[in-house]
Coordinates of C-alpha atoms and ligand atoms in Angstrom, one line a residue:
Chain A
M107 CA -24.3 18.0 -33.0
I108 CA -25.2 14.8 -31.3
S109 CA -21.9 15.3 -29.1
L110 CA -23.5 18.3 -27.8
F111 CA -26.1 16.5 -26.2
V112 CA -22.9 14.2 -24.3
A113 CA -21.2 17.1 -23.7
R114 CA -24.0 19.0 -21.8
R115 CA -24.9 15.4 -19.9
E116 CA -21.3 15.5 -18.8
L117 CA -21.2 19.1 -17.5
R118 CA -24.4 18.7 -15.7
T119 CA -22.6 15.6 -13.9
F120 CA -19.5 17.2 -13.2
F121 CA -21.5 20.3 -11.3
N122 CA -23.5 17.8 -9.4
S123 CA -20.4 16.1 -7.9
P124 CA -18.7 17.4 -5.0
I125 CA -15.3 17.0 -6.3
A126 CA -16.2 19.3 -9.0
Y127 CA -16.6 22.2 -6.6
I128 CA -13.3 21.2 -4.8
V129 CA -11.1 21.1 -8.1
L130 CA -13.0 24.4 -9.3
G131 CA -12.4 26.3 -5.6
G132 CA -8.6 25.0 -5.8
F133 CA -8.2 26.3 -9.1
L134 CA -9.7 29.5 -8.2
L135 CA -8.0 29.7 -5.2
V136 CA -4.6 29.3 -6.9
A137 CA -5.4 31.3 -9.7
G138 CA -6.2 34.3 -7.5
W139 CA -2.9 34.0 -5.8
M140 CA -1.3 33.7 -9.2
F141 CA -3.1 36.9 -10.2
F142 CA -2.1 38.9 -7.4
S143 CA 1.2 38.0 -6.4
T144 CA 2.6 40.1 -9.4
L145 CA 0.8 43.0 -8.1
F146 CA 1.7 42.6 -4.8
L147 CA 5.2 41.1 -5.0
G148 CA 5.7 43.4 -8.1
G149 CA 3.8 46.0 -7.9
Q150 CA 2.9 45.8 -11.7
A151 CA -0.5 45.8 -12.6
S152 CA 0.0 42.9 -15.5
L153 CA -1.4 39.6 -16.3
R154 CA 2.0 38.2 -16.9
G155 CA 2.7 36.7 -13.6
F156 CA -0.6 34.8 -14.0
F157 CA 0.1 33.7 -17.8
A158 CA 3.9 32.7 -16.6
L159 CA 2.5 30.2 -14.0
A160 CA -1.2 29.3 -15.4
P161 CA 0.6 26.3 -17.7
V162 CA 1.7 24.7 -14.4
L163 CA -1.9 25.1 -12.5
F164 CA -3.3 23.4 -15.7
V165 CA -0.9 20.4 -15.6
V166 CA -3.1 19.6 -12.4
F167 CA -6.3 21.3 -13.2
A168 CA -7.2 19.6 -16.6
P169 CA -6.6 16.0 -15.5
A170 CA -8.5 16.7 -12.3
V171 CA -11.6 17.8 -14.7
T172 CA -11.0 14.7 -17.0
M173 CA -10.2 12.1 -14.5
R174 CA -13.7 10.8 -13.7
S175 CA -15.1 11.2 -17.5
V176 CA -14.6 7.5 -19.0
A177 CA -13.1 5.9 -15.8
E178 CA -16.2 6.4 -14.0
E179 CA -18.5 5.2 -16.6
R180 CA -16.6 1.9 -16.9
K181 CA -16.6 1.2 -13.3
S182 CA -20.1 1.8 -12.9
G183 CA -21.2 0.0 -16.2
T184 CA -22.9 3.4 -17.6
L185 CA -20.3 3.1 -20.6
E186 CA -22.6 0.0 -21.7
L187 CA -25.6 2.0 -21.7
L188 CA -24.2 4.9 -23.6
L189 CA -22.7 2.8 -26.0
S190 CA -26.0 0.9 -26.6
M191 CA -27.1 4.3 -27.8
P192 CA -26.6 5.0 -31.6
L193 CA -23.6 6.8 -30.9
R194 CA -20.2 6.4 -32.8
D195 CA -17.3 5.9 -30.4
W196 CA -15.5 9.3 -31.6
E197 CA -19.0 11.1 -31.1
V198 CA -18.8 9.9 -27.5
V199 CA -15.2 11.1 -27.1
V200 CA -15.7 14.3 -28.5
G201 CA -18.7 14.8 -26.4
K202 CA -16.7 14.2 -23.4
F203 CA -14.0 16.2 -24.5
L204 CA -16.2 19.2 -25.1
G205 CA -17.9 19.1 -21.7
A206 CA -14.4 19.3 -20.4
L207 CA -13.3 22.3 -22.0
G208 CA -16.3 23.8 -21.3
M209 CA -15.7 22.9 -17.4
V210 CA -12.5 24.7 -18.3
A211 CA -14.0 27.5 -19.9
I212 CA -16.2 27.9 -16.7
G213 CA -13.4 28.3 -14.7
L214 CA -11.7 30.8 -16.9
V215 CA -14.8 33.1 -16.8
F216 CA -14.4 33.0 -13.2
T217 CA -11.1 34.0 -13.3
L218 CA -12.0 37.2 -15.2
P219 CA -13.2 39.4 -12.0
Y220 CA -9.3 39.0 -11.0
A221 CA -8.4 40.2 -14.6
F222 CA -10.6 43.3 -14.1
S223 CA -9.7 44.0 -10.5
V224 CA -5.9 44.0 -11.6
A225 CA -6.6 46.1 -14.6
A226 CA -8.4 48.3 -12.3
L227 CA -5.5 48.9 -10.1
A228 CA -3.1 49.6 -12.9
A229 CA -1.6 53.0 -12.0
P230 CA -3.2 56.1 -13.8
G231 CA -1.8 56.6 -17.0
V232 CA -0.4 53.3 -17.3
S233 CA -2.6 51.5 -19.8
F234 CA -3.7 47.5 -19.2
D235 CA -2.8 45.6 -22.4
W236 CA -6.2 44.1 -23.0
G237 CA -4.8 42.5 -26.4
S238 CA -2.3 40.6 -24.4
A239 CA -5.2 39.2 -21.7
A240 CA -7.1 38.2 -24.6
A241 CA -4.4 36.0 -26.6
G242 CA -3.4 34.7 -22.9
Y243 CA -6.7 33.5 -22.2
L244 CA -7.0 32.3 -26.0
G245 CA -3.6 30.3 -25.4
L246 CA -4.8 28.9 -22.1
L247 CA -7.8 27.5 -23.6
L248 CA -5.8 26.0 -26.4
L249 CA -3.3 24.8 -23.8
A250 CA -6.0 23.0 -22.1
S251 CA -7.7 21.4 -24.9
S252 CA -4.4 19.6 -25.4
F253 CA -4.1 18.8 -21.8
L254 CA -7.7 17.6 -21.6
S255 CA -7.5 15.4 -24.6
M256 CA -4.4 13.5 -22.8
G257 CA -6.2 13.5 -19.5
L258 CA -9.2 11.9 -21.6
W259 CA -6.8 9.0 -22.7
A260 CA -5.8 8.4 -19.1
S261 CA -9.1 8.2 -18.2
A262 CA -10.1 5.8 -20.5
L263 CA -7.1 3.6 -19.6
S264 CA -8.6 2.0 -16.5
R265 CA -11.7 2.1 -14.3
N266 CA -9.9 4.0 -11.5
Q267 CA -10.2 7.5 -11.5
I268 CA -7.2 8.3 -9.5
V269 CA -4.8 6.2 -11.9
G270 CA -6.5 8.5 -14.6
F271 CA -5.9 11.6 -13.0
I272 CA -2.3 10.7 -12.1
I273 CA -1.4 9.2 -15.6
G274 CA -3.1 12.4 -16.8
L275 CA -0.7 14.5 -14.8
L276 CA 2.3 12.6 -15.4
L277 CA 1.6 13.2 -19.4
C278 CA 0.8 16.7 -19.2
F279 CA 3.7 17.2 -16.9
A280 CA 6.0 15.6 -19.5
F281 CA 4.6 18.0 -22.1
Y282 CA 5.1 21.0 -19.7
F283 CA 8.5 20.0 -18.7
V284 CA 10.0 18.7 -21.7
D285 CA 12.2 22.0 -22.8
K286 CA 13.1 23.3 -19.4
F287 CA 16.3 21.8 -19.6
A288 CA 16.5 22.8 -23.1
V289 CA 19.2 25.2 -22.9
L290 CA 21.9 22.5 -21.5
L291 CA 21.2 20.5 -24.5
P292 CA 22.9 21.1 -28.2
E293 CA 21.0 23.9 -29.7
S294 CA 19.4 21.1 -32.5
L295 CA 17.9 18.9 -29.9
G296 CA 16.9 21.9 -27.6
E297 CA 14.7 23.4 -30.6
V298 CA 13.1 19.9 -31.1
L299 CA 12.4 19.8 -27.5
E300 CA 11.1 23.4 -27.5
F301 CA 8.9 22.6 -30.2
L302 CA 7.3 19.7 -28.1
S303 CA 6.6 21.8 -25.0
V304 CA 3.0 23.2 -24.5
D305 CA 4.7 25.9 -22.4
Y306 CA 6.9 27.3 -25.4
H307 CA 4.0 27.7 -28.0
F308 CA 1.5 28.8 -25.3
E309 CA 4.3 31.8 -24.4
N310 CA 4.1 32.6 -28.3
I311 CA 0.7 32.9 -28.0
A312 CA 0.6 34.7 -24.7
R313 CA 3.1 37.6 -26.4
G314 CA 0.3 38.4 -28.9
V315 CA 1.6 36.4 -31.7
L316 CA -0.7 34.1 -33.3
D317 CA 1.6 31.7 -35.2
T318 CA -0.1 29.0 -37.2
R319 CA 2.6 26.7 -36.2
D320 CA 1.3 27.1 -32.4
L321 CA -2.1 26.7 -33.2
L322 CA -1.3 23.6 -35.2
F323 CA 0.6 22.2 -32.3
Y324 CA -2.1 22.3 -30.1
V325 CA -4.9 21.2 -32.8
T326 CA -2.4 18.3 -33.6
L327 CA -1.9 17.1 -29.8
T328 CA -5.5 17.5 -28.8
A329 CA -6.3 15.6 -32.0
A330 CA -4.1 12.8 -31.3
G331 CA -5.5 12.7 -27.4
L332 CA -9.0 12.4 -28.8
L333 CA -8.2 9.6 -31.5
L334 CA -6.1 7.9 -28.7
T335 CA -9.3 7.8 -26.6
S336 CA -11.6 6.8 -29.5
R337 CA -9.3 3.8 -29.7
Q338 CA -9.1 2.8 -26.2
L339 CA -12.9 2.5 -26.0
A340 CA -12.9 0.5 -29.1
A341 CA -10.3 -1.7 -27.0
V342 CA -12.8 -1.4 -24.2
R343 CA -15.3 -2.8 -26.2
Q344 CA -13.1 -6.0 -27.5
Chain B
M151 CA -35.2 -9.7 -36.6
V152 CA -32.1 -11.3 -35.1
R153 CA -29.6 -13.7 -36.8
I154 CA -26.8 -15.1 -35.3
E155 CA -24.0 -17.0 -37.2
G156 CA -21.4 -19.1 -35.3
L157 CA -20.6 -16.5 -33.0
A158 CA -17.5 -17.0 -30.6
K159 CA -16.0 -14.8 -28.1
S160 CA -13.0 -14.7 -25.8
Y161 CA -12.0 -12.5 -22.9
G162 CA -8.6 -12.8 -23.5
S163 CA -7.7 -16.5 -23.3
T164 CA -11.1 -17.4 -21.6
P165 CA -13.7 -18.4 -24.2
A166 CA -17.4 -17.3 -23.4
L167 CA -19.2 -18.2 -26.4
R168 CA -18.2 -21.3 -28.7
G169 CA -20.1 -21.1 -31.9
V170 CA -23.4 -20.0 -30.9
S171 CA -25.9 -20.0 -33.9
F172 CA -29.8 -19.1 -33.8
E173 CA -32.6 -17.2 -35.6
V174 CA -35.4 -15.1 -34.1
P175 CA -38.1 -13.9 -36.1
R176 CA -39.9 -10.9 -35.5
G177 CA -42.6 -10.8 -32.9
Q178 CA -41.0 -13.7 -31.0
V179 CA -40.4 -13.5 -27.5
V180 CA -37.6 -15.6 -26.5
G181 CA -36.5 -16.8 -23.3
F182 CA -32.6 -17.3 -22.8
L183 CA -31.6 -19.8 -20.0
G184 CA -28.1 -20.9 -18.7
P185 CA -26.4 -21.4 -15.7
N186 CA -24.1 -18.7 -14.5
G187 CA -21.2 -17.9 -16.9
A188 CA -23.0 -19.6 -19.6
G189 CA -22.3 -16.9 -22.0
K190 CA -26.0 -15.1 -21.7
S191 CA -25.0 -11.5 -21.2
T192 CA -22.1 -11.7 -23.5
T193 CA -24.6 -12.7 -26.4
M194 CA -26.6 -9.9 -25.5
K195 CA -23.6 -7.2 -25.3
I196 CA -22.8 -8.4 -28.9
L197 CA -26.2 -8.1 -30.3
A198 CA -26.4 -4.8 -28.8
G199 CA -23.6 -3.5 -30.4
Y200 CA -21.0 -3.1 -27.4
L201 CA -18.8 -5.9 -27.4
A202 CA -17.2 -6.8 -30.4
P203 CA -17.3 -10.8 -31.3
T204 CA -14.0 -12.9 -31.7
S205 CA -15.5 -14.6 -34.6
G206 CA -18.8 -15.1 -36.0
A207 CA -21.6 -12.4 -37.0
A208 CA -24.6 -11.0 -35.3
Y209 CA -27.5 -9.7 -37.7
V210 CA -30.4 -7.2 -36.4
G211 CA -32.6 -6.3 -38.8
G212 CA -30.6 -8.0 -41.8
I213 CA -27.6 -5.5 -40.8
D214 CA -24.4 -6.9 -39.7
V215 CA -23.5 -5.5 -36.1
A216 CA -20.3 -5.1 -36.8
A217 CA -20.6 -3.6 -40.0
D218 CA -22.8 -0.7 -39.0
R219 CA -23.3 -0.4 -35.0
V220 CA -25.1 2.5 -35.2
A221 CA -27.8 1.4 -37.1
T222 CA -28.3 -1.4 -35.3
R223 CA -28.4 0.1 -32.0
R224 CA -31.1 2.5 -33.7
M225 CA -33.3 -0.8 -33.9
L226 CA -33.2 -2.1 -30.3
G227 CA -33.6 -1.0 -26.9
Y228 CA -31.3 -2.8 -24.3
L229 CA -31.3 -3.1 -20.5
P230 CA -28.0 -4.3 -19.4
E231 CA -27.0 -6.7 -16.9
N232 CA -26.9 -5.1 -13.2
N233 CA -29.0 -2.3 -14.9
P234 CA -26.4 0.7 -15.0
L235 CA -28.0 4.4 -14.8
Y236 CA -26.8 7.6 -14.4
E237 CA -27.2 8.0 -10.5
E238 CA -26.8 11.6 -10.3
M239 CA -29.4 12.4 -12.7
M240 CA -33.1 12.7 -12.3
V241 CA -35.1 10.5 -14.1
L242 CA -36.8 13.2 -16.5
E243 CA -33.3 14.4 -17.1
F244 CA -32.1 11.0 -18.0
L245 CA -34.8 10.0 -20.1
E246 CA -34.6 13.3 -22.0
F247 CA -30.9 12.5 -22.4
V248 CA -31.8 9.0 -23.9
S249 CA -34.2 10.8 -26.3
E250 CA -31.6 13.4 -27.4
V251 CA -28.7 10.9 -28.1
R252 CA -31.3 8.8 -29.8
R253 CA -32.1 11.5 -31.9
L254 CA -35.9 11.5 -31.2
P255 CA -37.7 14.5 -33.1
K256 CA -38.2 17.3 -31.1
E257 CA -41.9 17.3 -31.7
G258 CA -42.5 13.8 -30.8
R259 CA -39.8 13.5 -27.5
S260 CA -42.1 14.8 -24.9
G261 CA -45.2 12.4 -26.0
R262 CA -42.5 9.3 -26.2
I263 CA -41.0 10.0 -22.7
K264 CA -44.6 10.3 -21.5
N265 CA -45.6 6.8 -23.0
A266 CA -42.7 5.1 -21.8
V267 CA -43.1 6.9 -18.2
E268 CA -46.7 5.5 -18.0
R269 CA -46.0 2.3 -19.3
C270 CA -43.3 1.6 -16.9
G271 CA -45.1 3.2 -13.7
L272 CA -42.4 6.1 -13.2
T273 CA -44.9 8.8 -12.8
T274 CA -44.4 9.5 -9.4
V275 CA -40.8 9.6 -9.4
M276 CA -39.9 11.7 -12.3
G277 CA -38.5 14.6 -10.3
K278 CA -36.1 12.4 -8.0
D279 CA -32.3 11.1 -8.6
I280 CA -32.2 7.9 -10.0
G281 CA -29.7 7.2 -7.3
Q282 CA -32.4 7.7 -4.7
L283 CA -35.0 5.0 -6.4
S284 CA -35.5 1.6 -4.8
K285 CA -34.1 -1.4 -7.2
G286 CA -37.7 -2.1 -8.5
F287 CA -38.0 1.7 -9.9
R288 CA -34.7 1.7 -11.0
Q289 CA -35.4 -1.2 -13.1
R290 CA -38.2 0.6 -14.3
V291 CA -36.0 3.2 -15.5
G292 CA -33.9 0.8 -17.1
L293 CA -36.9 -0.6 -18.6
A294 CA -38.1 2.8 -19.7
Q295 CA -34.8 4.1 -21.5
A296 CA -35.2 0.4 -23.5
I297 CA -38.7 1.4 -24.9
L298 CA -38.3 5.0 -25.3
H299 CA -37.7 5.1 -29.0
D300 CA -40.2 2.4 -29.6
P301 CA -37.5 -0.4 -30.8
D302 CA -38.5 -3.0 -33.2
L303 CA -36.3 -5.3 -31.0
L304 CA -35.6 -5.4 -27.2
L305 CA -32.8 -7.0 -25.3
L306 CA -33.3 -7.5 -21.7
D307 CA -30.7 -9.0 -19.5
E308 CA -32.3 -10.2 -16.4
P309 CA -35.1 -7.6 -16.0
T310 CA -36.5 -9.3 -13.3
S311 CA -33.6 -9.8 -11.3
G312 CA -33.9 -8.7 -7.1
L313 CA -37.7 -7.6 -7.3
D314 CA -40.3 -8.4 -5.0
P315 CA -43.0 -10.8 -6.3
N316 CA -45.6 -7.8 -7.1
Q317 CA -43.0 -6.0 -9.1
I318 CA -41.9 -9.3 -11.1
A319 CA -45.5 -9.8 -12.1
E320 CA -45.6 -6.1 -12.9
I321 CA -42.6 -6.4 -15.1
R322 CA -43.4 -9.8 -16.6
E323 CA -46.9 -8.2 -17.5
L324 CA -45.3 -5.2 -19.2
I325 CA -42.9 -7.8 -21.2
K326 CA -46.1 -9.5 -22.2
Q327 CA -47.7 -6.3 -23.5
L328 CA -44.5 -5.5 -25.4
G329 CA -44.1 -8.9 -26.8
K330 CA -47.2 -8.5 -28.6
E331 CA -45.8 -6.1 -31.2
K332 CA -42.1 -6.4 -30.4
T333 CA -39.2 -8.9 -30.6
V334 CA -38.1 -9.6 -27.2
I335 CA -35.2 -11.7 -26.2
L336 CA -34.8 -11.7 -22.4
S337 CA -32.4 -13.7 -20.1
T338 CA -33.3 -15.3 -16.8
H339 CA -32.6 -17.4 -14.0
I340 CA -36.3 -17.9 -13.1
L341 CA -37.9 -20.5 -14.9
P342 CA -41.5 -20.1 -14.2
E343 CA -40.8 -16.5 -16.0
V344 CA -40.0 -18.0 -19.2
Q345 CA -43.2 -20.2 -19.2
S346 CA -45.3 -17.5 -18.4
T347 CA -43.6 -15.0 -21.2
C348 CA -41.8 -16.8 -23.7
G349 CA -42.9 -18.4 -26.8
R350 CA -39.5 -19.9 -27.3
V351 CA -36.4 -20.9 -24.7
L352 CA -32.6 -21.2 -25.6
I353 CA -30.8 -22.8 -23.1
I354 CA -27.0 -22.1 -23.8
N355 CA -24.4 -23.8 -21.6
D356 CA -20.9 -23.4 -21.4
G357 CA -21.0 -20.9 -24.4
K358 CA -22.6 -23.5 -26.6
L359 CA -26.5 -23.8 -27.3
V360 CA -28.1 -26.9 -26.0
A361 CA -31.8 -26.7 -26.4
D362 CA -34.2 -24.3 -28.4
D363 CA -37.9 -25.3 -28.3
A364 CA -41.0 -24.1 -27.3
P365 CA -41.1 -24.2 -23.0
E366 CA -44.0 -26.5 -23.1
R367 CA -42.0 -28.9 -25.2
L368 CA -39.0 -28.5 -23.3
A369 CA -41.3 -29.3 -20.2
H370 CA -43.4 -32.2 -21.9
G371 CA -42.6 -35.7 -22.9
E372 CA -40.7 -36.8 -20.0
G373 CA -43.5 -37.9 -17.7
G374 CA -43.4 -36.4 -14.3
T375 CA -44.3 -36.6 -10.7
V376 CA -47.5 -37.4 -8.6
S377 CA -47.4 -36.3 -5.1
V378 CA -50.1 -38.5 -3.1
V379 CA -51.2 -38.3 1.0
L380 CA -52.6 -41.1 2.1
A381 CA -54.6 -42.1 5.3
S382 CA -56.1 -45.8 6.0
R383 CA -59.9 -46.0 5.2
L384 CA -60.5 -48.1 8.4
G385 CA -58.8 -45.8 10.6
S386 CA -56.0 -48.2 11.7
S387 CA -52.1 -47.3 11.3
L388 CA -50.6 -47.3 8.1
E389 CA -47.2 -49.5 7.6
P390 CA -45.1 -47.4 5.5
A391 CA -43.1 -50.0 3.8
Q392 CA -46.4 -51.9 2.9
V393 CA -48.2 -48.8 1.2
Q394 CA -45.0 -48.2 -0.6
S395 CA -44.8 -51.8 -1.9
V396 CA -48.3 -51.2 -3.0
L397 CA -47.8 -47.9 -4.6
E398 CA -44.9 -49.3 -6.5
R399 CA -46.9 -52.0 -8.1
V400 CA -49.1 -49.5 -9.8
P401 CA -48.9 -49.8 -13.3
G402 CA -47.0 -46.7 -14.9
V403 CA -45.4 -46.0 -11.7
T404 CA -41.3 -45.8 -12.2
S405 CA -40.4 -45.2 -8.5
V406 CA -41.8 -43.9 -5.2
Q407 CA -40.2 -41.8 -2.6
A408 CA -41.4 -41.4 0.9
A409 CA -42.4 -37.6 1.6
Q410 CA -44.2 -35.5 4.0
G411 CA -47.6 -36.4 5.3
E412 CA -50.5 -34.5 6.8
G413 CA -50.1 -35.4 10.3
A414 CA -50.8 -38.3 12.2
G415 CA -52.3 -41.3 10.5
T416 CA -51.3 -40.1 6.9
L417 CA -48.5 -40.8 4.8
G418 CA -47.1 -39.0 1.9
F419 CA -45.4 -40.1 -1.3
T420 CA -43.7 -38.8 -4.8
L421 CA -44.5 -41.2 -7.5
R422 CA -42.5 -40.8 -10.7
Y423 CA -44.2 -41.6 -13.9
G424 CA -42.7 -42.1 -17.5
T425 CA -45.1 -41.6 -20.5
E426 CA -48.2 -42.7 -19.1
D427 CA -50.4 -40.6 -16.1
P428 CA -50.8 -43.3 -13.5
R429 CA -53.6 -41.7 -11.5
R430 CA -56.4 -44.0 -12.6
E431 CA -54.3 -47.0 -11.5
L432 CA -53.6 -45.4 -8.6
F433 CA -57.2 -44.9 -7.6
E434 CA -58.0 -48.2 -8.2
A435 CA -55.1 -49.6 -6.3
A436 CA -55.8 -47.4 -3.5
V437 CA -59.5 -48.5 -3.1
R438 CA -58.2 -52.4 -3.5
S439 CA -56.2 -51.7 -0.4
E440 CA -58.3 -49.8 1.8
L441 CA -56.4 -46.6 1.5
A442 CA -57.8 -43.3 1.3
L443 CA -56.5 -40.7 -1.1
L444 CA -56.5 -37.4 0.8
E445 CA -54.6 -35.7 -2.0
V446 CA -53.5 -36.4 -5.4
R447 CA -51.2 -33.6 -7.5
R448 CA -49.5 -34.4 -10.6
Q449 CA -46.7 -32.5 -11.8
H450 CA -45.1 -32.4 -15.5
V451 CA -41.3 -32.8 -15.4
S452 CA -40.6 -28.9 -15.3
L453 CA -38.5 -26.8 -17.3
E454 CA -36.2 -27.0 -14.1
E455 CA -35.4 -30.6 -14.5
T456 CA -35.0 -30.3 -18.4
F457 CA -32.9 -27.3 -17.8
R458 CA -30.7 -29.3 -15.0
R459 CA -30.6 -32.3 -17.0
L460 CA -29.3 -30.3 -20.4
T461 CA -26.6 -28.1 -18.2
A462 CA -25.5 -30.6 -15.5
G463 CA -22.1 -31.7 -15.4
E464 CA -20.3 -28.9 -17.0
A465 CA -22.1 -26.5 -14.5
A466 CA -19.6 -27.9 -12.0
P467 CA -15.7 -27.1 -12.5
R468 CA -15.1 -26.3 -16.3
A469 CA -12.0 -26.7 -18.1
S470 CA -11.9 -23.0 -19.6
D471 CA -13.0 -21.6 -15.7
P472 CA -10.3 -21.9 -13.1
K473 CA -7.0 -20.6 -13.4
P474 CA -5.7 -19.4 -16.6
Q475 CA -3.9 -22.0 -18.4
P476 CA -0.3 -21.2 -18.8
T477 CA 0.1 -20.3 -22.7
A478 CA 2.9 -22.1 -24.5
Ligands
LIG538 N1 -15.2 -8.8 -18.8 C1 -15.0 -9.8 -18.6 N2 -13.7 -10.2 -18.8 C2 -13.1 -11.4 -18.5 N3 -14.2 -12.8 -18.5 C3 -15.5 -12.3 -18.7 C4 -15.9 -11.0 -18.6 N4 -17.2 -11.1 -18.8 C5 -17.7 -12.2 -18.8 N5 -16.6 -12.9 -18.7 C6 -16.5 -14.5 -18.7 O1 -17.3 -14.9 -19.9 C7 -18.3 -16.1 -19.5 C8 -19.5 -15.8 -19.7 O2 -20.0 -14.8 -19.2 P1 -21.5 -14.0 -19.3 O3 -21.5 -12.8 -18.5 O4 -21.9 -14.1 -20.7 O5 -22.3 -15.2 -18.5 P2 -23.9 -15.3 -18.0 O6 -24.6 -16.4 -19.0 O7 -24.4 -13.7 -18.3 O8 -24.0 -15.6 -16.7 P3 -24.9 -14.6 -15.4 O9 -26.1 -15.8 -15.5 O10 -24.2 -15.2 -14.5 O11 -25.0 -13.7 -15.7 C9 -17.8 -16.3 -18.0 O12 -17.1 -17.4 -17.9 C10 -17.3 -15.0 -17.5 O13 -16.5 -15.2 -16.4
LIG539 MG1 -25.3 -12.5 -17.2

């Protein structure tokens, strides 16, 4: 598929820019702290602490990955070059999305050593729960997909990557924060907000329960973000 | 190969094209001229399938660009204005990427890249980052990218802008070579470029087509100028006013203007003429008046003058250009 070529170029470009290493370094640093804090503070060898905080980390990390994706190409004019190639708008968008997802996946792969160290430090006799760890990683990829698609749209809105980052951050934060005060609200409204929350669905998955509703939520949110990005590209070409 | 029908394009409320129609048959090399902001790049962007027109239609190879942008893009190579490139990629890497998204068959890819690289003289910089290249080499990368898939149609938006004279000559030669097999539409501000490379000129002004002809024809039929440098055959000094009146009486000459001489004892003039070449008469008049013609140089009305005449006036402040009009 042609989008894969776009994705590969995206990945290469990302790793050619110093910002990439700052973003990735920051991510790994904070992730490392999250992994080991439960261990040292709570004395527990589990990834629960990490997975509880990871969505917040992704609220920042995902838009940082996508911020230049479209904005920079609009600014430098290479979007015009790219869109003079025989590519459909959605193929470009999917390519950029896959590239960004690839970067996040690379970031997550680099956290695996943390997970292994935590597992190795588990008290003898206590078995480390690999199943929920795998579920947590899967959940993070799904959550990241939805954040990245929103971040991509934010990046397509202007030529300025900082603006793209801030709008992406606000969007992701909104979808993270939406159910945080749900307990204070009437139950029916609270449930609606909970359903809109990326965090709520992530918790379900991280618990090891794979429900189609959670999957569908992320797939829908991701598709919506990608669709909006395609439409924004069409608007740029007007 | 290219057909444009009543093409109009507005950016918000600013009209950039106001109904442009023309047709370019296969194999023609067309120069696209016009003052800044005339709408040349806008037309190119629409043809390249980047911008959507506000009204009207553009066809490439018989296919409506708006209907199947991907099919028309496959047929053409495009060098956008200002030649945007992925700065952080190496030349080879970039050309490989272009060959991938252009879906060139795997077996043919390296051959096509090699061909484009050789034609554009890029062999020595294949491993360099594009961002580190000089402007001329960047321009060649832009051209290599455009010809990589051997397209039938080339759209080149100011391909020689900002290059040194040697590079300009090389790129022009390359365009001439390409023009032998392909349809080329190139925009430029360098008028001699059009004369040396194009078989046809389109002049666009303020979003409208104002001329469409062969460059020779646009440059001819309007007379021209003769520059002369004179000295006295008798060695005496010359009276400028007297010499000027002699020249003014030469049949065919419509006006005489003083110009630079060649030092002491000489006088220079520029004569304008209408339809008739006045040089023969000029010689006889000079001999009769004991004047020696040290230099006679005739120039046709240049394309430049035609260009100025067709685009004058409106090139100054335009109703559409300045502040945005308050909309009702
Ligand atoms: N992105 C844009 N947004 C708003 N107006 C634009 C945009 N691009 C071009 N214009 C306007 O459209 C008109 C035509 O511009 P265009 O770039 O087609 O001119 P051009 O003939 O290529 O000029 P030049 O010789 O300077 O390259 C100009 O008045 C310009 O200000
Ligand atoms: Mg232009």
